[in-house]
PDB file of C-alpha atoms in Angstrom:
ATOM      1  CA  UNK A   1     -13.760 -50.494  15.751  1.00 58.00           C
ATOM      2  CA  UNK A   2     -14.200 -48.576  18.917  1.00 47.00           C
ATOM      3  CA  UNK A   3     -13.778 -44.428  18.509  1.00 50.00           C
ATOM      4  CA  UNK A   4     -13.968 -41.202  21.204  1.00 47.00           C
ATOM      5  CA  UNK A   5     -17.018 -39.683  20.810  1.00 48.00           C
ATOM      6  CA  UNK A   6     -15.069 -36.535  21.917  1.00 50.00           C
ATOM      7  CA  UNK A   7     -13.164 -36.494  18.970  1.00 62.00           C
ATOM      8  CA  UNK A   8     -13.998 -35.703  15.348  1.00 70.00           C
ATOM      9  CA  UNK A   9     -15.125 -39.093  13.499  1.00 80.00           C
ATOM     10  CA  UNK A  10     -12.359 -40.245  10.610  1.00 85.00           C
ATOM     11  CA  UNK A  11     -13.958 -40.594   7.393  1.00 92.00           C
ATOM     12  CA  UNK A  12     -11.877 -42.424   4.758  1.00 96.00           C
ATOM     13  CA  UNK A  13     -14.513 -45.229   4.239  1.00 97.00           C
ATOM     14  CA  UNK A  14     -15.255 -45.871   0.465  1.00 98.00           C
ATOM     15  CA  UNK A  15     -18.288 -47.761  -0.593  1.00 98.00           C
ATOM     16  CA  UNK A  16     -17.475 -50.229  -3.602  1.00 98.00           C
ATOM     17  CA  UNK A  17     -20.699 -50.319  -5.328  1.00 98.00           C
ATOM     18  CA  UNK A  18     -20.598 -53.263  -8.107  1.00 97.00           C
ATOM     19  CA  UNK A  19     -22.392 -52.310 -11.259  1.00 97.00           C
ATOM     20  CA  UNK A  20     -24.608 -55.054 -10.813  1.00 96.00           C
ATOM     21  CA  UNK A  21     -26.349 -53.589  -7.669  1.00 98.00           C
ATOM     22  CA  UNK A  22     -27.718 -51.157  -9.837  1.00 98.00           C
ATOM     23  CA  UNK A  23     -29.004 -53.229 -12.439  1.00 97.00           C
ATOM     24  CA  UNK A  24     -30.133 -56.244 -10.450  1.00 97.00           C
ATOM     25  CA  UNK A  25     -31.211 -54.357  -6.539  1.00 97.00           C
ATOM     26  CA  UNK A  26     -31.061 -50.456  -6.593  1.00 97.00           C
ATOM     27  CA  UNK A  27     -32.367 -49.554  -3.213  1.00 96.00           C
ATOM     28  CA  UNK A  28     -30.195 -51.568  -1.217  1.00 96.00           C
ATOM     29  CA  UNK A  29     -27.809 -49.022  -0.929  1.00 96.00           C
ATOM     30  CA  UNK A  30     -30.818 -47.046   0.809  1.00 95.00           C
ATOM     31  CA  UNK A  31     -29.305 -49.668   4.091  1.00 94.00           C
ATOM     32  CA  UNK A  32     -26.200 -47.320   4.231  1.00 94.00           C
ATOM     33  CA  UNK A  33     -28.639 -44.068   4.783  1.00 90.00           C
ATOM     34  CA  UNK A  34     -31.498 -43.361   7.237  1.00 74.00           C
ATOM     35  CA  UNK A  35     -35.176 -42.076   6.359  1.00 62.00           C
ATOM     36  CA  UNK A  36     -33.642 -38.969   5.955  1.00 58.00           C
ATOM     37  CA  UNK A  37     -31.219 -39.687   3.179  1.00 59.00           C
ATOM     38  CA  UNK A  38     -28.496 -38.929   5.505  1.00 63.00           C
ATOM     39  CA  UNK A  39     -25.636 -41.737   6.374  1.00 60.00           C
ATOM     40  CA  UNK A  40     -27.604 -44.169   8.830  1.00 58.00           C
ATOM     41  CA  UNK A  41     -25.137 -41.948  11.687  1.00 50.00           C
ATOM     42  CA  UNK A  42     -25.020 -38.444  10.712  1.00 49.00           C
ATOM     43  CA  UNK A  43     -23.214 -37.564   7.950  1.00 53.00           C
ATOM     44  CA  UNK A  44     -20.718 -35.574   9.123  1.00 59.00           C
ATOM     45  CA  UNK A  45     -20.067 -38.499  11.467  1.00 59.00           C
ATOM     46  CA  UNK A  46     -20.358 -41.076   8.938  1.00 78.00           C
ATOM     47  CA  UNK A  47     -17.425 -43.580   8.558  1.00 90.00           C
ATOM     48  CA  UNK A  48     -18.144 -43.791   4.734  1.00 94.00           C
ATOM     49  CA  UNK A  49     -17.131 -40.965   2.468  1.00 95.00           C
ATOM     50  CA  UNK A  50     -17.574 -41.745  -1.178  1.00 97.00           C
ATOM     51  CA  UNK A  51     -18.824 -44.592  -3.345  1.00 98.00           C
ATOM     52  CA  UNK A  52     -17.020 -45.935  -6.759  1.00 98.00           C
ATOM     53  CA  UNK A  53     -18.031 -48.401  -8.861  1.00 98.00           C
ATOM     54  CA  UNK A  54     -15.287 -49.051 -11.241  1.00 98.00           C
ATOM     55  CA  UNK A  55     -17.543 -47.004 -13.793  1.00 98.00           C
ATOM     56  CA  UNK A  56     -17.685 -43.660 -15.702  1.00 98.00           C
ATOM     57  CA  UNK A  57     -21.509 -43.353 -15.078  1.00 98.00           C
ATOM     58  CA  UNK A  58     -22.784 -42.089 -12.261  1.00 98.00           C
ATOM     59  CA  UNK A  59     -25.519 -44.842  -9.737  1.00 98.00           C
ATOM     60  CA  UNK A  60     -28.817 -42.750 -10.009  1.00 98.00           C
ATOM     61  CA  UNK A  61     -29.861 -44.695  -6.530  1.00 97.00           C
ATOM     62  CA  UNK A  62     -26.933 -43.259  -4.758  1.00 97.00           C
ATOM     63  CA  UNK A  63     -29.119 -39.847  -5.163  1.00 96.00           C
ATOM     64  CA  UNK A  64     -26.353 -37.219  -3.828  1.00 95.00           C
ATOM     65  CA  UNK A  65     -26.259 -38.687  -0.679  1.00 94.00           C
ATOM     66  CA  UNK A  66     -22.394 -39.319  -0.679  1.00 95.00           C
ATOM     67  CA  UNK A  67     -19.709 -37.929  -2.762  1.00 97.00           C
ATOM     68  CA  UNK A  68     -19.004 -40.646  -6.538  1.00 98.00           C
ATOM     69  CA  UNK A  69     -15.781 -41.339  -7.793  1.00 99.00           C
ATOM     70  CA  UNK A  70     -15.734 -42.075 -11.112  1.00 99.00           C
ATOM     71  CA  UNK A  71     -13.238 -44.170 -13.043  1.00 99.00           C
ATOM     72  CA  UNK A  72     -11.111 -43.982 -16.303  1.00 99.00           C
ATOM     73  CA  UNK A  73     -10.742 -48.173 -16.680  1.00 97.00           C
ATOM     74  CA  UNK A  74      -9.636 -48.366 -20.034  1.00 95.00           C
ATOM     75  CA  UNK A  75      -8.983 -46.394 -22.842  1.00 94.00           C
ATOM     76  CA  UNK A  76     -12.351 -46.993 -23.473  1.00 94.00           C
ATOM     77  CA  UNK A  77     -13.489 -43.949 -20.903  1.00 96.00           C
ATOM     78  CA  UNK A  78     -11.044 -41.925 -22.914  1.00 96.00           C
ATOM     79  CA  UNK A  79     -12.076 -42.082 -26.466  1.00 93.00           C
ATOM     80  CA  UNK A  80     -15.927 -42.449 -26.168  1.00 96.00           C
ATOM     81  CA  UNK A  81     -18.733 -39.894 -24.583  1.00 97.00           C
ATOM     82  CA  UNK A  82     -17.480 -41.760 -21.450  1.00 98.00           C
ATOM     83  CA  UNK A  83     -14.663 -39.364 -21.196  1.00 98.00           C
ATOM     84  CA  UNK A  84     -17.504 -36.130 -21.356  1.00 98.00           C
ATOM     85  CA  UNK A  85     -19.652 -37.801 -18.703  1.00 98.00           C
ATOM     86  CA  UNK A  86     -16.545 -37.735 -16.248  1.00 98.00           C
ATOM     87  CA  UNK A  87     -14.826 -34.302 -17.577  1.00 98.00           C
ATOM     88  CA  UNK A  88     -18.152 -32.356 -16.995  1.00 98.00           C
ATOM     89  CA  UNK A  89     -19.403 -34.229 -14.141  1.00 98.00           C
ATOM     90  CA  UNK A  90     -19.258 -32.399 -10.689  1.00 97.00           C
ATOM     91  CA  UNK A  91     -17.140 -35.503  -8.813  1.00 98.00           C
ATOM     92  CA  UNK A  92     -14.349 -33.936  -7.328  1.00 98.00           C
ATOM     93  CA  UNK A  93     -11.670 -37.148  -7.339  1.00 99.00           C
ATOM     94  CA  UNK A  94     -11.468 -39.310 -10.622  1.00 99.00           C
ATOM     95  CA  UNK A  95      -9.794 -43.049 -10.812  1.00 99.00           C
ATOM     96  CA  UNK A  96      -7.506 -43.945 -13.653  1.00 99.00           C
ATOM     97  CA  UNK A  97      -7.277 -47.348 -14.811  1.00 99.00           C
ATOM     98  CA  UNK A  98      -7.591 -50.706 -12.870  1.00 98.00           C
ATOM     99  CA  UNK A  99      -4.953 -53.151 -12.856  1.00 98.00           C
ATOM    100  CA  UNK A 100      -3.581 -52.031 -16.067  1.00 98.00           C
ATOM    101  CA  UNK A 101      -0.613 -54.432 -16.257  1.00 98.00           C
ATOM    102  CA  UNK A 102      -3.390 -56.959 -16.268  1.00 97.00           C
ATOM    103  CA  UNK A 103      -5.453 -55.580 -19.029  1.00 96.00           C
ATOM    104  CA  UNK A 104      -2.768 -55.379 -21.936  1.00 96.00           C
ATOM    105  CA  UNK A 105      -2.152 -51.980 -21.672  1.00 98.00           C
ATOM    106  CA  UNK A 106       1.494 -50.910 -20.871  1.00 98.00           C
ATOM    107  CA  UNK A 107       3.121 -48.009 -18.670  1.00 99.00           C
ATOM    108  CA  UNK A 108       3.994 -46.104 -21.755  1.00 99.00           C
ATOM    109  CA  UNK A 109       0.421 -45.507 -23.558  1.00 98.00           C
ATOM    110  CA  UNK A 110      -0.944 -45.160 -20.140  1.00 99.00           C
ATOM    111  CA  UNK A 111       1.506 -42.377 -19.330  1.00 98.00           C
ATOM    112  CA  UNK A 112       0.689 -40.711 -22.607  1.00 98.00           C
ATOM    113  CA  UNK A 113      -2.878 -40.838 -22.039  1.00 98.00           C
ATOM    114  CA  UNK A 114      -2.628 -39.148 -18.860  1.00 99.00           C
ATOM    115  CA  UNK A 115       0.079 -36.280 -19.675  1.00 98.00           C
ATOM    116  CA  UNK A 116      -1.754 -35.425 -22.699  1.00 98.00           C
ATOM    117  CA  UNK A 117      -5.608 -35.484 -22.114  1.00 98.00           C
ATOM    118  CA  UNK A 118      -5.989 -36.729 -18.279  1.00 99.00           C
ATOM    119  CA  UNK A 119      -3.979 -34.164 -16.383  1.00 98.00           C
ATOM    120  CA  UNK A 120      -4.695 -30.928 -18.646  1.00 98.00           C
ATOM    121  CA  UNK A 121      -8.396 -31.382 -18.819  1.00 98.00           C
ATOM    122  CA  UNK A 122      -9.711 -33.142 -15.688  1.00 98.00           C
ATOM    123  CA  UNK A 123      -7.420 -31.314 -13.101  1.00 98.00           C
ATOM    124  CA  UNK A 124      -5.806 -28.443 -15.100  1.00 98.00           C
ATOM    125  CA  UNK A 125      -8.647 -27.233 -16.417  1.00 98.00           C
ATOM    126  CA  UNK A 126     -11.881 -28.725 -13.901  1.00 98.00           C
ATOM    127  CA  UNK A 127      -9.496 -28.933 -10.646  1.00 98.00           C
ATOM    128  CA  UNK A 128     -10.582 -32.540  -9.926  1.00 99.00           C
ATOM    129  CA  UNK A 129      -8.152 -34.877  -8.187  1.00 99.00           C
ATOM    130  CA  UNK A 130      -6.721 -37.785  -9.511  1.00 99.00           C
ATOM    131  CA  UNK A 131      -6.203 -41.345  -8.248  1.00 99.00           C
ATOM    132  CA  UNK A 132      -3.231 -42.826 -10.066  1.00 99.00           C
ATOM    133  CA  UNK A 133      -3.059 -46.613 -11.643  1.00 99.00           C
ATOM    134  CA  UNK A 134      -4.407 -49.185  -9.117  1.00 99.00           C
ATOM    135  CA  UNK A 135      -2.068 -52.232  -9.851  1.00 98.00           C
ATOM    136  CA  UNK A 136      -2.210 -55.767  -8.170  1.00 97.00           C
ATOM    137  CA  UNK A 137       0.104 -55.878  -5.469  1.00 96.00           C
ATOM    138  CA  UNK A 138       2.206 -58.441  -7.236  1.00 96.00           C
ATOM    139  CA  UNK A 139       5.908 -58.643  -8.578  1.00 97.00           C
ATOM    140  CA  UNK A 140       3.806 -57.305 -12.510  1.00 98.00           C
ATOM    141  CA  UNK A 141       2.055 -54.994 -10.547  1.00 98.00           C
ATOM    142  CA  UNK A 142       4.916 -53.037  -8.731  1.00 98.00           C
ATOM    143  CA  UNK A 143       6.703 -53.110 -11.925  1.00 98.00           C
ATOM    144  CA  UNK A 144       4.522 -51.675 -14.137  1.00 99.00           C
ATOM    145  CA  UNK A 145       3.497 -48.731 -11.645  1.00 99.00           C
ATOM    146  CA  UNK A 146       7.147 -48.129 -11.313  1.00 99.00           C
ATOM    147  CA  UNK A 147       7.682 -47.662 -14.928  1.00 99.00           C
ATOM    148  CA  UNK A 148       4.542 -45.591 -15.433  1.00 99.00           C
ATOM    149  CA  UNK A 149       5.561 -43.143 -12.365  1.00 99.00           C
ATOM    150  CA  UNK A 150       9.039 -42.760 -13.454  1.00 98.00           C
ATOM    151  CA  UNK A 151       7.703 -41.922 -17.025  1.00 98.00           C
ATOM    152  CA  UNK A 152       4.802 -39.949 -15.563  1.00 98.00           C
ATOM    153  CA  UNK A 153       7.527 -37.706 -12.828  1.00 97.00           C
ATOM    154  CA  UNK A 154       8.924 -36.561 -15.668  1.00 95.00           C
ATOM    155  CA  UNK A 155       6.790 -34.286 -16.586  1.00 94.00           C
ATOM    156  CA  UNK A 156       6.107 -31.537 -13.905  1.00 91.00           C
ATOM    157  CA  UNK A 157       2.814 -31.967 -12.382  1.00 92.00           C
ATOM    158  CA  UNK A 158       2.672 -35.221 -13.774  1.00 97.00           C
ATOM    159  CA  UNK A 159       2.070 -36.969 -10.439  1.00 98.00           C
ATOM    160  CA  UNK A 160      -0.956 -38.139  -9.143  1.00 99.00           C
ATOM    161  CA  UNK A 161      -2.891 -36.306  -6.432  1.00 99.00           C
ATOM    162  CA  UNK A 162      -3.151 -40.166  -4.573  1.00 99.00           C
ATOM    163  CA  UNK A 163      -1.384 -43.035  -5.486  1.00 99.00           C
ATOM    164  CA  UNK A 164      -3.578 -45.987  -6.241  1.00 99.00           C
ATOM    165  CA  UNK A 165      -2.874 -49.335  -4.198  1.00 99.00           C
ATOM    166  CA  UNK A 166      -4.810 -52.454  -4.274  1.00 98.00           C
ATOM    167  CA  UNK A 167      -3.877 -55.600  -1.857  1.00 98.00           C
ATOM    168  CA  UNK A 168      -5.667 -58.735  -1.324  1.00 97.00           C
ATOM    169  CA  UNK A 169      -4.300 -61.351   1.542  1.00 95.00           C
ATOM    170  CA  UNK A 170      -5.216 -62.856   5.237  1.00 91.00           C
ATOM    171  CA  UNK A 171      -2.160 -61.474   6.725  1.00 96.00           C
ATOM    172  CA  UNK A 172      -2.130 -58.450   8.493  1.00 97.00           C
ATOM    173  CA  UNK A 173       1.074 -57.378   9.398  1.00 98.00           C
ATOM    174  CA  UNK A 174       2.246 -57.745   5.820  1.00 97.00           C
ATOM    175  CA  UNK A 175      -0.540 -55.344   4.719  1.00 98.00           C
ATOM    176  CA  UNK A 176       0.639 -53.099   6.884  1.00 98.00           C
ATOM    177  CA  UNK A 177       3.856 -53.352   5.756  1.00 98.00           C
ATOM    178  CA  UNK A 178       3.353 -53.378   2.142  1.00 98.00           C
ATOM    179  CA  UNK A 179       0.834 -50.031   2.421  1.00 99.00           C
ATOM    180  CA  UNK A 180       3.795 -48.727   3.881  1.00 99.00           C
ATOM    181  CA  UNK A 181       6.023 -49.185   1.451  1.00 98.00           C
ATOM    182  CA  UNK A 182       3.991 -47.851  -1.427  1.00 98.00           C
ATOM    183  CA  UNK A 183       4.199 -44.324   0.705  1.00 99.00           C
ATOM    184  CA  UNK A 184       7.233 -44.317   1.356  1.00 98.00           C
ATOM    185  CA  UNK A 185       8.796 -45.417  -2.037  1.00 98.00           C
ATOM    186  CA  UNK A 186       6.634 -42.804  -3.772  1.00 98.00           C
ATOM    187  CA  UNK A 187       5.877 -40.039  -1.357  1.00 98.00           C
ATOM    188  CA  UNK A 188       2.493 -39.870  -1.955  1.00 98.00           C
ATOM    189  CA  UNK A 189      -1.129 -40.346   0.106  1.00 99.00           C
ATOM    190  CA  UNK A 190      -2.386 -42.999  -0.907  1.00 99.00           C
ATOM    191  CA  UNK A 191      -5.973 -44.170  -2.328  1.00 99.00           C
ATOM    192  CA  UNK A 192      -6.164 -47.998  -1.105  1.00 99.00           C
ATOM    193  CA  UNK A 193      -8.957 -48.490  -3.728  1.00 98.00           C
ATOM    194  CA  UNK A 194      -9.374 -51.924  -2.835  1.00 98.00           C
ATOM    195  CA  UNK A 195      -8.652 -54.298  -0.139  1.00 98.00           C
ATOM    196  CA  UNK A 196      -9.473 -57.545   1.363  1.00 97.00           C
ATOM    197  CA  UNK A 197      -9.274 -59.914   3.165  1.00 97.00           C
ATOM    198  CA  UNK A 198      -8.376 -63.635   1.286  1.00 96.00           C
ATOM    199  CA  UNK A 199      -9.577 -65.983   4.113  1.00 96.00           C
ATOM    200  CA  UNK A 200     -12.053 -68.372   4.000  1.00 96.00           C
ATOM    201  CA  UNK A 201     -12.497 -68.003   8.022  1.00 96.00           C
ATOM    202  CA  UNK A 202     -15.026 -65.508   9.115  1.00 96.00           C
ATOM    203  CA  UNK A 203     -12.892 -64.882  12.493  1.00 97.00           C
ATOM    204  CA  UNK A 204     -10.119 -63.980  10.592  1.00 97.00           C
ATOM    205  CA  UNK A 205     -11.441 -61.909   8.232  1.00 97.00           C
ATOM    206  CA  UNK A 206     -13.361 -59.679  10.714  1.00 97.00           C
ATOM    207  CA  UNK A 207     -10.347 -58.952  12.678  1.00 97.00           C
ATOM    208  CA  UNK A 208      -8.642 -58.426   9.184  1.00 97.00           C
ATOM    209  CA  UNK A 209     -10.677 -56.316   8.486  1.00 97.00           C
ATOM    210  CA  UNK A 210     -11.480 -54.192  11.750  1.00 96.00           C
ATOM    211  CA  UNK A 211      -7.826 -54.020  13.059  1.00 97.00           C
ATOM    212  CA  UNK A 212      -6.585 -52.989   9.732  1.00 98.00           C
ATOM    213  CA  UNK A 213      -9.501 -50.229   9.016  1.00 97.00           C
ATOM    214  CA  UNK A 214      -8.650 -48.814  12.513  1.00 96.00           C
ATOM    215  CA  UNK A 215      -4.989 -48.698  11.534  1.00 98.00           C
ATOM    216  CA  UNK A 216      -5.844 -47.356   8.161  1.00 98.00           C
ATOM    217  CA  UNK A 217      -7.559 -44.658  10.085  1.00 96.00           C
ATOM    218  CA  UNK A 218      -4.697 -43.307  12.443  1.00 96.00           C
ATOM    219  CA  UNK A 219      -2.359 -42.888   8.659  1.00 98.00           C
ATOM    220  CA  UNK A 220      -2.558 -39.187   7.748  1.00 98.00           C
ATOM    221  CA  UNK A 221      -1.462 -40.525   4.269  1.00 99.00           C
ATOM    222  CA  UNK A 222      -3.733 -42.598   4.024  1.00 99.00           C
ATOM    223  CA  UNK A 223      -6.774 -40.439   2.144  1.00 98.00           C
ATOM    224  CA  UNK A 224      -9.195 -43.289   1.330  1.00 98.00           C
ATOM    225  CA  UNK A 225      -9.739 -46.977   1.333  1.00 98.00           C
ATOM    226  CA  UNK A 226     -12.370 -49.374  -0.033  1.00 98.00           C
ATOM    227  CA  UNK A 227     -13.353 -52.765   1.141  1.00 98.00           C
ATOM    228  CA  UNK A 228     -13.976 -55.510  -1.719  1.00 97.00           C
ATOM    229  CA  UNK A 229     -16.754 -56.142  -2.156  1.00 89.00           C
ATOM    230  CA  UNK A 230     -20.553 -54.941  -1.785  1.00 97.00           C
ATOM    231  CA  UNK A 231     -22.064 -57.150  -4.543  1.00 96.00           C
ATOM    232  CA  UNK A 232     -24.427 -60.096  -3.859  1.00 94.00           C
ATOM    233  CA  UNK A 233     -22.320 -62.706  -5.717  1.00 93.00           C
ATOM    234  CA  UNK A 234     -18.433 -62.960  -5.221  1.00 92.00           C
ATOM    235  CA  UNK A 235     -16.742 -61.378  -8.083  1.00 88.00           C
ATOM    236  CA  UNK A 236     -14.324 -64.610  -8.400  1.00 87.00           C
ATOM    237  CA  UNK A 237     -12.819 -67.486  -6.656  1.00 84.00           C
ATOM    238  CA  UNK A 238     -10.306 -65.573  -5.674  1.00 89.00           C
ATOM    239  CA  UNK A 239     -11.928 -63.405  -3.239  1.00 88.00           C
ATOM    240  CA  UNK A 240     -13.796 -65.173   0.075  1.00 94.00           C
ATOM    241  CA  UNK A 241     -17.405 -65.312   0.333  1.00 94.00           C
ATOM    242  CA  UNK A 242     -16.521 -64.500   4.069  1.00 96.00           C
ATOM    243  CA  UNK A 243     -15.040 -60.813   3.092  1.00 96.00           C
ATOM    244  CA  UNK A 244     -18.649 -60.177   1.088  1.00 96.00           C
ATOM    245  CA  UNK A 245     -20.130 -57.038   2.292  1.00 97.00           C
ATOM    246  CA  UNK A 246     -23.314 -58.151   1.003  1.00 97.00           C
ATOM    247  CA  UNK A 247     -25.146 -61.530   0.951  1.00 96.00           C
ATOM    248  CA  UNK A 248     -27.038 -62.919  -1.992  1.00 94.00           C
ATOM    249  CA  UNK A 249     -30.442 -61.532  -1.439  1.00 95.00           C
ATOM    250  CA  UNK A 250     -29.499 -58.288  -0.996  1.00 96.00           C
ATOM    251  CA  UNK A 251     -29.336 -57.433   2.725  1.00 97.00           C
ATOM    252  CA  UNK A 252     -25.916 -56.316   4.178  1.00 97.00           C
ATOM    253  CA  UNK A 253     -23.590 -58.549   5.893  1.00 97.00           C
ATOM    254  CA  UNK A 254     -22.557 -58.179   9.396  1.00 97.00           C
ATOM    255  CA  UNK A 255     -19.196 -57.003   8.067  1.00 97.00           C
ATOM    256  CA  UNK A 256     -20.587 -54.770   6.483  1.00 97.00           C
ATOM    257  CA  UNK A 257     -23.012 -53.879   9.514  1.00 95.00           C
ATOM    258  CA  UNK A 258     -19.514 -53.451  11.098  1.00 95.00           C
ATOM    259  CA  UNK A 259     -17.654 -50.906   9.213  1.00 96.00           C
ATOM    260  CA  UNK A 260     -20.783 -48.742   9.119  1.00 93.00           C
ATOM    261  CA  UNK A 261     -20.433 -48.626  12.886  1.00 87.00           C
ATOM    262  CA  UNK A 262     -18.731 -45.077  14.456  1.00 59.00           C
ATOM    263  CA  UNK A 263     -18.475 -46.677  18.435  1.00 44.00           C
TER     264      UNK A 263
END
């Protein structure tokens, strides 16, 4: 994950911070910063540039120290003092909804939601940028997020700011390929809010993982990406214990050691 010192440092890197870290081991996340508070390499030369954690409320142990991204996961973050924690926050870039087409809730309320209370207040009226629908990257997936941005492209300026892509798999061509295609069928940056490697091999998720960051990198439409998962447990049995950025007892992982690195 080799870059010129001579040139300017890409920073795209998103820290997914699971819930649980902040309930169950707070001050790990001091391993991403130096004595200083800053990003363990300077923080203008930092590969990470924000930190989510599929929440509304903001991880007091993050401290300012990197940008947060909050999300809108359900309709839940819409209709409850949720939706004032995110509207008056100061976070500049707001996710909506994970994996909607797995959580019962269809293109058409979602689209609703978001032309009638998501655009107008959060970027209308507080100039924050949204994230659009992260769906699987499954046959469900692509066609709910079709439906939902032909509903949604309707409506001037009722496209997302970044389109929201998640993909999970060992192969890397093919995640090239299908990152790709979510540009170029939409015509919008994207927001790779989370992506993995599915391996059980540690070789191959490393290169996975390095060869595609470093490719992620080099695509000007490519605004941000986060790497599943920095949690001490794995979320599932779906996702390999070898693409865990953290182990069980806290510390970081050496993958995790890895896309931290700048040279």
């Amino acid at each position: 994950m080799s870059q010129n010192t001579t040139s300017p440092i890409v920073q795209k890197r998103c820290l997914l911070w699971d819930w649980t870290n902040t309930r169950d081991r707070p001050t790990t996340i001091d391993q991403l910063f130096n004595d200083s508070g800053e990003a363990q390499t300077p923080a203008k030369t930092s590969p990470f540039k924000s930190v989510h954690n599929w929440n509304a409320w903001y991880p007091p142990e993050l401290k300012g120290r990197l940008p947060f991204r909050p999300m809108i996961r359900t309709r839940a973050q819409i209709d409850t003092e949720e939706w004032d924690w995110i509207r008056d926050s100061d976070a500049e870039m707001v996710h909506y909804l994970n994996e909607p087409e797995r959580q019962g809730i269809t293109p058409e309320d979602a689209a609703d939601w978001w032309l009638k209370k998501v655009v107008p207040e959060l970027r209308d009226k507080r100039g924050k940028k949204l994230v659009g629908p992260a769906c699987a990257s499954d046959e469900a997936g692509d066609k709910w997020l079709a439906t939902f941005m032909d509903l949604v492209g309707k409506s001037e300026n009722g496209n997302p700011d970044f389109l929201g892509v998640h993909y999970y798999s060992g192969d890397l061509e093919h995640a090239k390929r299908y990152i790709t295609s979510m540009h170029e069928k939409y015509g919008l940056a994207l927001n790779v809010s989370e992506i993995a490697s599915i391996s059980r091999d540690g070789t191959e998720v490393e290169r996975f993982t390095e060869k595609l960051s470093e490719w992620m990198d080099g695509q000007e439409w490519i605004d941000e990406y986060g790497w599943f998962g920095c949690m001490a447990h794995c979320a599932d049995d779906f996702v390999s214990p070898a693409a865990q950025l953290m182990d069980d007892k806290g510390q970081f992982t050496p993958l995790m050691r890895l896309l931290m690195k700048t040279s």
